[in-house]
Short mmCIF file of C-alpha atoms in Angstrom, two decimals:
data_model
loop_
_atom_site.label_atom_id
_atom_site.label_comp_id
_atom_site.label_asym_id
_atom_site.label_seq_id
_atom_site.Cartn_x
_atom_site.Cartn_y
_atom_site.Cartn_z
CA VAL A 1 7.66 -10.80 -8.81
CA GLN A 2 4.10 -10.63 -7.55
CA LEU A 3 2.45 -8.27 -5.11
CA GLN A 4 -0.79 -9.37 -3.52
CA ALA A 5 -2.99 -7.03 -1.50
CA CYS A 6 -5.81 -8.15 0.77
CA GLY A 7 -7.95 -6.92 3.63
CA GLY A 8 -10.48 -4.71 1.89
CA GLY A 9 -14.15 -4.74 2.73
CA VAL A 10 -17.16 -2.68 3.69
CA VAL A 11 -16.97 -0.57 6.82
CA GLN A 12 -19.05 2.19 8.38
CA PRO A 13 -17.71 5.73 8.72
CA GLY A 14 -15.44 5.92 11.75
CA GLY A 15 -14.51 2.27 11.45
CA SER A 16 -11.16 0.62 10.84
CA LEU A 17 -9.59 -1.78 8.37
CA ARG A 18 -6.13 -3.25 8.01
CA LEU A 19 -4.74 -3.94 4.55
CA SER A 20 -1.82 -6.23 3.88
CA CYS A 21 0.49 -6.62 0.89
CA ALA A 22 2.84 -9.54 0.33
CA ALA A 23 5.64 -9.69 -2.22
CA SER A 24 6.82 -12.98 -3.68
CA GLY A 25 9.23 -14.18 -6.31
CA ARG A 26 12.96 -13.97 -6.83
CA ILE A 27 13.71 -10.77 -4.93
CA PHE A 28 17.11 -9.49 -3.86
CA ARG A 29 15.88 -6.37 -2.10
CA ILE A 30 12.77 -4.23 -1.81
CA ASN A 31 13.35 -0.50 -1.53
CA GLU A 32 10.37 1.81 -1.16
CA MET A 33 6.90 0.30 -0.74
CA ARG A 34 3.71 2.24 -1.34
CA TRP A 35 -0.06 2.12 -0.92
CA ASN A 36 -2.08 3.80 -3.64
CA ARG A 37 -5.80 4.19 -4.12
CA GLN A 38 -8.24 5.10 -6.83
CA GLY A 39 -11.66 6.34 -5.81
CA PRO A 40 -14.74 6.41 -8.04
CA GLY A 41 -14.15 8.88 -10.84
CA ASN A 42 -10.76 9.86 -9.48
CA GLN A 43 -7.22 9.38 -10.59
CA ARG A 44 -4.97 7.04 -8.69
CA GLU A 45 -3.23 8.75 -5.80
CA LEU A 46 -0.40 7.90 -3.47
CA VAL A 47 -1.71 7.29 0.03
CA ALA A 48 1.43 6.36 1.96
CA SER A 49 4.98 5.17 1.42
CA ILE A 50 7.68 3.58 3.52
CA SER A 51 11.36 3.37 2.70
CA SER A 52 13.62 0.39 3.31
CA ASP A 53 14.83 2.01 6.54
CA GLY A 54 11.33 2.82 7.78
CA VAL A 55 10.86 6.45 6.80
CA THR A 56 7.16 7.04 6.21
CA LYS A 57 5.21 9.62 4.23
CA TYR A 58 1.47 10.19 4.04
CA ALA A 59 -0.98 12.06 1.88
CA ALA A 60 -2.39 15.03 3.78
CA SER A 61 -5.89 13.54 3.62
CA VAL A 62 -4.92 10.44 5.63
CA LYS A 63 -2.24 11.78 7.97
CA GLY A 64 -3.06 10.96 11.57
CA ARG A 65 -5.59 8.29 10.60
CA PHE A 66 -3.55 5.79 8.56
CA THR A 67 -0.34 4.04 9.57
CA ILE A 68 1.95 2.23 7.13
CA SER A 69 4.37 -0.44 8.31
CA ARG A 70 6.51 -3.19 6.81
CA ASP A 71 8.34 -6.36 7.68
CA SER A 72 11.32 -6.45 5.36
CA ALA A 73 12.27 -10.00 6.32
CA GLN A 74 8.81 -11.26 5.40
CA LYS A 75 8.48 -8.92 2.41
CA THR A 76 5.15 -7.64 3.66
CA MET A 77 3.57 -4.25 4.18
CA ASP A 78 0.46 -3.21 6.08
CA LEU A 79 -1.81 -0.19 6.15
CA GLN A 80 -3.81 0.37 9.32
CA MET A 81 -6.73 2.63 8.48
CA ASN A 82 -8.66 4.23 11.34
CA ASP A 83 -11.49 6.75 11.43
CA LEU A 84 -12.43 5.85 7.87
CA ARG A 85 -14.49 8.34 5.88
CA PRO A 86 -16.66 7.88 2.78
CA GLU A 87 -14.03 9.70 0.73
CA ASP A 88 -11.58 6.91 1.59
CA THR A 89 -13.61 4.57 -0.60
CA GLY A 90 -11.63 3.12 -3.49
CA VAL A 91 -9.45 0.37 -4.80
CA TYR A 92 -6.26 0.17 -2.78
CA SER A 93 -3.21 -1.30 -4.46
CA CYS A 94 0.35 -1.79 -3.33
CA SER A 95 3.50 -1.11 -5.29
CA ALA A 96 7.18 -1.58 -4.56
CA ASP A 97 10.58 -0.81 -6.01
CA VAL A 98 12.19 -4.22 -6.32
CA LEU A 99 15.73 -5.24 -7.09
CA ARG A 100 15.98 -8.67 -8.68
CA PRO A 101 19.28 -10.52 -9.15
CA GLY A 102 20.74 -9.51 -12.49
CA TYR A 103 18.21 -6.77 -13.19
CA SER A 104 17.91 -3.03 -12.58
CA PRO A 105 15.48 -1.96 -9.88
CA ARG A 106 11.98 -1.28 -11.12
CA ALA A 107 8.49 -0.72 -9.77
CA TYR A 108 6.03 -3.59 -9.49
CA TRP A 109 2.31 -3.27 -8.92
CA GLY A 110 -0.20 -5.59 -7.38
CA GLN A 111 -3.91 -5.95 -8.01
CA GLY A 112 -6.06 -3.90 -5.72
CA THR A 113 -8.43 -4.60 -2.89
CA LEU A 114 -11.70 -2.69 -2.62
CA VAL A 115 -12.45 -0.56 0.43
CA THR A 116 -15.98 0.78 0.77
CA VAL A 117 -16.84 3.21 3.55
CA SER A 118 -20.58 3.60 3.79
CA SER A 119 -23.35 3.71 6.33
#
């Protein structure tokens, strides 16, 4: 199972970016999917999550500015980020709880994509 995130870049404060994450491999079902980030000198934090039936949760710092969505059929997940702030700078990575045929569900992580918010 592989998770691949893309869409990062450099944006000015107040700008927007859309991140995407695609899962591939022999997958029976994907349960919860998550976006995480790690800013400079900070620990990794959970930014947003979405369950298999579409229930979303957000970190307080991004609520109202970020929107997480998924396409279960395509095994993809997006993060629309609006009104970006310098403190949103970091490496954004996606993770997912995946059920593979013949295996117990477990979390998989993808490599991150860098988001830089700077004027």
